[in-house]
Coordinates of C-alpha atoms and ligand atoms in Angstrom, one line a residue:
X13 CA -20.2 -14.4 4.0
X14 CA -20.6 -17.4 6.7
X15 CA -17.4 -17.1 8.7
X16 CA -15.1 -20.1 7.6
X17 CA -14.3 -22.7 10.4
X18 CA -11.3 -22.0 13.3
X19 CA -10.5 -18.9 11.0
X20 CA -10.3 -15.4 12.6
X21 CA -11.5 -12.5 10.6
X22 CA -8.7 -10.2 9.7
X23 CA -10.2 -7.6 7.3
X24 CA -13.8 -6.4 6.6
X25 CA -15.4 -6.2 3.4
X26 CA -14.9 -2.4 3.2
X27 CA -11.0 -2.6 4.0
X28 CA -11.2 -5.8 1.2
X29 CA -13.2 -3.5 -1.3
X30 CA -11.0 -0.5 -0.8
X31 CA -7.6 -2.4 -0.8
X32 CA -8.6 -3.8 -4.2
X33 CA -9.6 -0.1 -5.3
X34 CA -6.4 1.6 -4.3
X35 CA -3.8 -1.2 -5.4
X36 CA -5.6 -1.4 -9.0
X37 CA -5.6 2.1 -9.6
X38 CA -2.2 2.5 -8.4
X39 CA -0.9 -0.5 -10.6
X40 CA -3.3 1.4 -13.8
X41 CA -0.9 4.6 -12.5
X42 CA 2.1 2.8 -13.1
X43 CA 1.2 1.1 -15.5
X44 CA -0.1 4.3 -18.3
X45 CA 2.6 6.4 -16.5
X46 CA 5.4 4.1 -17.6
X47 CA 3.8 4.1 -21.1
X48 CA 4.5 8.3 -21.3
X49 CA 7.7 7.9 -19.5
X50 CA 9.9 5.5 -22.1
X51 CA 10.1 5.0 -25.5
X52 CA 10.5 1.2 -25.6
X53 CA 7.5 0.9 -23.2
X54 CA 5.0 3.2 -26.1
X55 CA 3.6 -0.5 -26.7
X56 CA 0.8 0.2 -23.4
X57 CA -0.5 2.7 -25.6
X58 CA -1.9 -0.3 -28.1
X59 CA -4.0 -1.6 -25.0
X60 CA -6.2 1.5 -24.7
X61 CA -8.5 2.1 -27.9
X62 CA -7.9 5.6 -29.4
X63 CA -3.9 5.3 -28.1
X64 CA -2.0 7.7 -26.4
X65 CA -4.8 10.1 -25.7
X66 CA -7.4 8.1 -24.2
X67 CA -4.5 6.6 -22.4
X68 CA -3.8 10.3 -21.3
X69 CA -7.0 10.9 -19.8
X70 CA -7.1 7.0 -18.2
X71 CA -3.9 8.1 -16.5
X72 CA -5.5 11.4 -15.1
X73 CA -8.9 10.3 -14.4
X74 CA -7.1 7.2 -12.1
X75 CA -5.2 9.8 -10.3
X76 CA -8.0 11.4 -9.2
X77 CA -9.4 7.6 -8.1
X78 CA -5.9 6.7 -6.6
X79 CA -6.0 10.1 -4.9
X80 CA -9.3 9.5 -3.6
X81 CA -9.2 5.9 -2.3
X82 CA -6.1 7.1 -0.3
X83 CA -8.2 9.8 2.4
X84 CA -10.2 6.6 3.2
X85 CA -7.0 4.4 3.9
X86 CA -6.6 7.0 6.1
X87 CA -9.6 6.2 7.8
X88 CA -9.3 2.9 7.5
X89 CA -5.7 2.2 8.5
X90 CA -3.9 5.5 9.5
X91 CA -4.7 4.9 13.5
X92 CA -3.0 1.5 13.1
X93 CA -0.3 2.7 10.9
X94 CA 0.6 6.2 11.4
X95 CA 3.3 5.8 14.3
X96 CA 6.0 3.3 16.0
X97 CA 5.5 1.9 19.7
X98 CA 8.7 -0.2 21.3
X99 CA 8.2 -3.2 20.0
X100 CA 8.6 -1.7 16.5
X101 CA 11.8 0.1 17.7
X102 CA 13.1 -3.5 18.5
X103 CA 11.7 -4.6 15.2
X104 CA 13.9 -2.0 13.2
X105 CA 17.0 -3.6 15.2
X106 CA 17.0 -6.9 13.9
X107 CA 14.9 -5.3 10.5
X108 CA 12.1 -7.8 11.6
X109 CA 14.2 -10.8 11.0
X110 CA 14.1 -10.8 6.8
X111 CA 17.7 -10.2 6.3
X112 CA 19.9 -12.0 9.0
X113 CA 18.7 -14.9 11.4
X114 CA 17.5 -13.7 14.8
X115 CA 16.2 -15.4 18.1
X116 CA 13.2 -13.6 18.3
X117 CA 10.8 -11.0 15.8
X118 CA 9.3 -8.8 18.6
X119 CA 5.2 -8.8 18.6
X120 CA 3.7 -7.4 16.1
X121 CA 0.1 -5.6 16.5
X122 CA -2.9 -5.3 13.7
X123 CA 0.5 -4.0 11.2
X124 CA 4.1 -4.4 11.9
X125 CA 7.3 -2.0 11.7
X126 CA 7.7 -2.4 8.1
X127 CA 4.0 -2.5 7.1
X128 CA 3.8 0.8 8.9
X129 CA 6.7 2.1 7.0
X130 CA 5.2 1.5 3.8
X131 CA 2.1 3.3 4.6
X132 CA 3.9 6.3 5.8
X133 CA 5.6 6.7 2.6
X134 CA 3.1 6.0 0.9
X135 CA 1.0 8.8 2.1
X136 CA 4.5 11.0 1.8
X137 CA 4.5 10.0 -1.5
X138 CA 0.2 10.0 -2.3
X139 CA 0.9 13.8 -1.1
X140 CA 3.8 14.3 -3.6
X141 CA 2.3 12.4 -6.7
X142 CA -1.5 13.9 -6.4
X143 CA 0.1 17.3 -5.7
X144 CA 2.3 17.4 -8.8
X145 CA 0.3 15.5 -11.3
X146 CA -2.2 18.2 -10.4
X147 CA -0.2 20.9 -11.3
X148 CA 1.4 19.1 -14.6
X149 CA -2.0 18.7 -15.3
X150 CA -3.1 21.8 -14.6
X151 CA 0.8 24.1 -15.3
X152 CA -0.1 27.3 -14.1
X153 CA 3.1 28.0 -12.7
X154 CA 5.6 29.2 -14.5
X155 CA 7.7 26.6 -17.5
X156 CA 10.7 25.8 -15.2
X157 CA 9.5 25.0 -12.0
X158 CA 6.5 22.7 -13.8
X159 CA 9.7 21.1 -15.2
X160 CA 10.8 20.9 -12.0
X161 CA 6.9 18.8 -11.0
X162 CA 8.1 16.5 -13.7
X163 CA 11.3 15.7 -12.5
X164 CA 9.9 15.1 -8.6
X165 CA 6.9 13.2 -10.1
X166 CA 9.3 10.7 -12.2
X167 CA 11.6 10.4 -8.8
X168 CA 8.2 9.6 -6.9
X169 CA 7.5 6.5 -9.3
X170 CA 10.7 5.2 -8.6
X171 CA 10.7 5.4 -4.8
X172 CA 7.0 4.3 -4.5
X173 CA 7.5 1.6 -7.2
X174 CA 10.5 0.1 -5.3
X175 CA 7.9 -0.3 -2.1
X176 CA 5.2 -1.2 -4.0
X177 CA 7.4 -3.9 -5.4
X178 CA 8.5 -5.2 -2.0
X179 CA 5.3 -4.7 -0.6
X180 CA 3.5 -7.4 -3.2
X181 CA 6.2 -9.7 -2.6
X182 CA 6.2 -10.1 1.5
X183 CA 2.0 -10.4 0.9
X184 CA 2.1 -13.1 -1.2
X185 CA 5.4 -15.6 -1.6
X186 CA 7.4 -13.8 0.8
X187 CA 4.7 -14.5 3.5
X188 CA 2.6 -17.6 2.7
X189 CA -1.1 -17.4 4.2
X190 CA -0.8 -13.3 4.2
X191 CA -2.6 -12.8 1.1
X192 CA -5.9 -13.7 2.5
X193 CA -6.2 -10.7 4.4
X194 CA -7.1 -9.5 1.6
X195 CA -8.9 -12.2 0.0
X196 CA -11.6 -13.7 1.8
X197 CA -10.4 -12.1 4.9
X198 CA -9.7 -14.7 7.1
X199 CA -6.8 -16.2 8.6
X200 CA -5.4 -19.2 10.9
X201 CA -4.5 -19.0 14.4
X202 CA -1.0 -20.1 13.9
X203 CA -0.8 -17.4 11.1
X204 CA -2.1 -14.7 13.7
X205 CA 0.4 -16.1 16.5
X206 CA 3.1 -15.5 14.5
X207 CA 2.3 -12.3 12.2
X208 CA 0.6 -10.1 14.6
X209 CA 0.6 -11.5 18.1
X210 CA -0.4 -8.7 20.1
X211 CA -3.5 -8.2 17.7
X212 CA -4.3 -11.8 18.5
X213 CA -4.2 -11.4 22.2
X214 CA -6.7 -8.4 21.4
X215 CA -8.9 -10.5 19.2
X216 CA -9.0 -13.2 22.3
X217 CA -10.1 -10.7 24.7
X218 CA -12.9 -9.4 23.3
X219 CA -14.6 -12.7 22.7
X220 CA -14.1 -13.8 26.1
X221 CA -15.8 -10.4 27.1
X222 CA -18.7 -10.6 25.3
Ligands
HEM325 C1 -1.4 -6.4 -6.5 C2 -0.7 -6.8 -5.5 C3 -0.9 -6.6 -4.1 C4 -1.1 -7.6 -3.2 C5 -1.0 -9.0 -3.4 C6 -1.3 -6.9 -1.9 C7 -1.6 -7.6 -0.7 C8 -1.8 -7.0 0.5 C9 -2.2 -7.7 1.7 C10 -2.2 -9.2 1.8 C11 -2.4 -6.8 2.7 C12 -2.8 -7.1 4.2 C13 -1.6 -7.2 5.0 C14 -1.9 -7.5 6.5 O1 -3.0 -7.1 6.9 O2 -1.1 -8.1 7.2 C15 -2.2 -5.5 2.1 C16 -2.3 -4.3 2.8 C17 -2.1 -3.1 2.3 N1 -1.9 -2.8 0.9 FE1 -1.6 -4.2 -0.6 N2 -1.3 -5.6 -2.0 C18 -1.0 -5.3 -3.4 C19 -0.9 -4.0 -3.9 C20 -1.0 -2.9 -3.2 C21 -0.7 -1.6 -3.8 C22 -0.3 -1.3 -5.3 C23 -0.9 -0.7 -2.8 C24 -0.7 0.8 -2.9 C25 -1.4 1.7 -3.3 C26 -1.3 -1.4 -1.6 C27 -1.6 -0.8 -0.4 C28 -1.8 -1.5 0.8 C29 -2.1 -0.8 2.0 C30 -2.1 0.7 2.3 C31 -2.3 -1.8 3.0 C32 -2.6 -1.7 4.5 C33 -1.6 -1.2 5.3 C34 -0.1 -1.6 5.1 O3 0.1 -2.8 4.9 O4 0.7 -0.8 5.2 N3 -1.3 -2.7 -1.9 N4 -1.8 -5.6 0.8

């Protein structure tokens, strides 16, 4: 794709591609696993020719994409992600200026505090959900403690649904102009100045090197 005018490029097509991957089988997760889990939500079942069964092995064979698409976030984002420098210390003391007005958001790099901290639990929680939903799948323990896989894999959907939730809003209305990350990948300067200055300073750098 021809770079767009005065845009910088903030994903590549892999990161696009696999971002796509991962939310959409984690939203088909939900969305089959919600189906099992209540009674007045047995409707999802309707969407999936052949019902509950095929919807069964949707919800399995997913898992294993979900699980999947995670180990190359990993590769993708986990050396941006995976731990906290000062700035995101400060950013944790004013909770990056979303719930109370603040003089200044401290800088911000390719991902911010809170960014990070949905990819760390999400990895906790990619960890928890694959490992269980193996084992449900799969019970070779004994009856009570795969009881117990249920319960943790129920309490997963909640915590991870409660990010995921959050997450989808501060990338699209919460943020105007984030989105495109992962859309055509490109983004303003003004948007880069004030999401992820130091990343920008990086950017500008390099150019001038070459
Ligand atoms: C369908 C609604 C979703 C939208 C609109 C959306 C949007 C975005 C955007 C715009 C970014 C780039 C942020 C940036 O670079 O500043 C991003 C990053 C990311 N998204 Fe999503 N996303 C969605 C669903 C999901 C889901 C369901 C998952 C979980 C499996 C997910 C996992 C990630 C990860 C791991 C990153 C990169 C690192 C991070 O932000 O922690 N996204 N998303």
């Amino acid at each position: 794709m021809a770079k767009p005018k005065n845009l910088i490029q903030a994903s590549t097509v892999f990161e696009r591609v696999l971002h796509w991957v991962l939310a959409g089988s984690c939203l088909l997760l939900f969305m089959t696993g919600l189906g099992f889990m209540f009674h007045s939500l047995s409707f999802i079942s309707r969407f999936f020719p052949g019902g509950y069964l095929i919807m069964k092995w949707v919800h399995n064979i997913d898992g294993i994409i979900f699980g999947i698409a995670f180990l190359f976030a990993l590769v993708a984002w986990g050396k941006d992600t995976l731990f906290f420098d000062e700035d995101d210390k400060k950013w944790f003391r004013v909770l990056g200026g979303y719930l109370w007005e603040v003089e200044e958001v401290p800088e911000a790099g390719k991902f911010d505090a809170g960014q990070k901290t949905f990819f760390m639990v999400l990895f906790l929680f990619w960890f928890t959900m694959v490992g269980t939903g193996i084992f449900m799948w799969f019970p070779i323990f004994p009856p009570a403690l795969t009881r117990w896989l249920y319960v943790l894999h129920a309490l997963g959907v909640l915590v991870l649904g409660g990010f995921i939730v959050i997450h989808i809003y501060l990338h699209t209305c919460g943020n105007p102009g984030t989105f495109q990350v992962m859309g055509h990948g490109y983004v303003s300067k003004a948007w880069a100045k004030l999401h992820r200055p130091k990343w920008l300073r990086d950017v500008e750098a390099r150019r001038r090197s070459i």
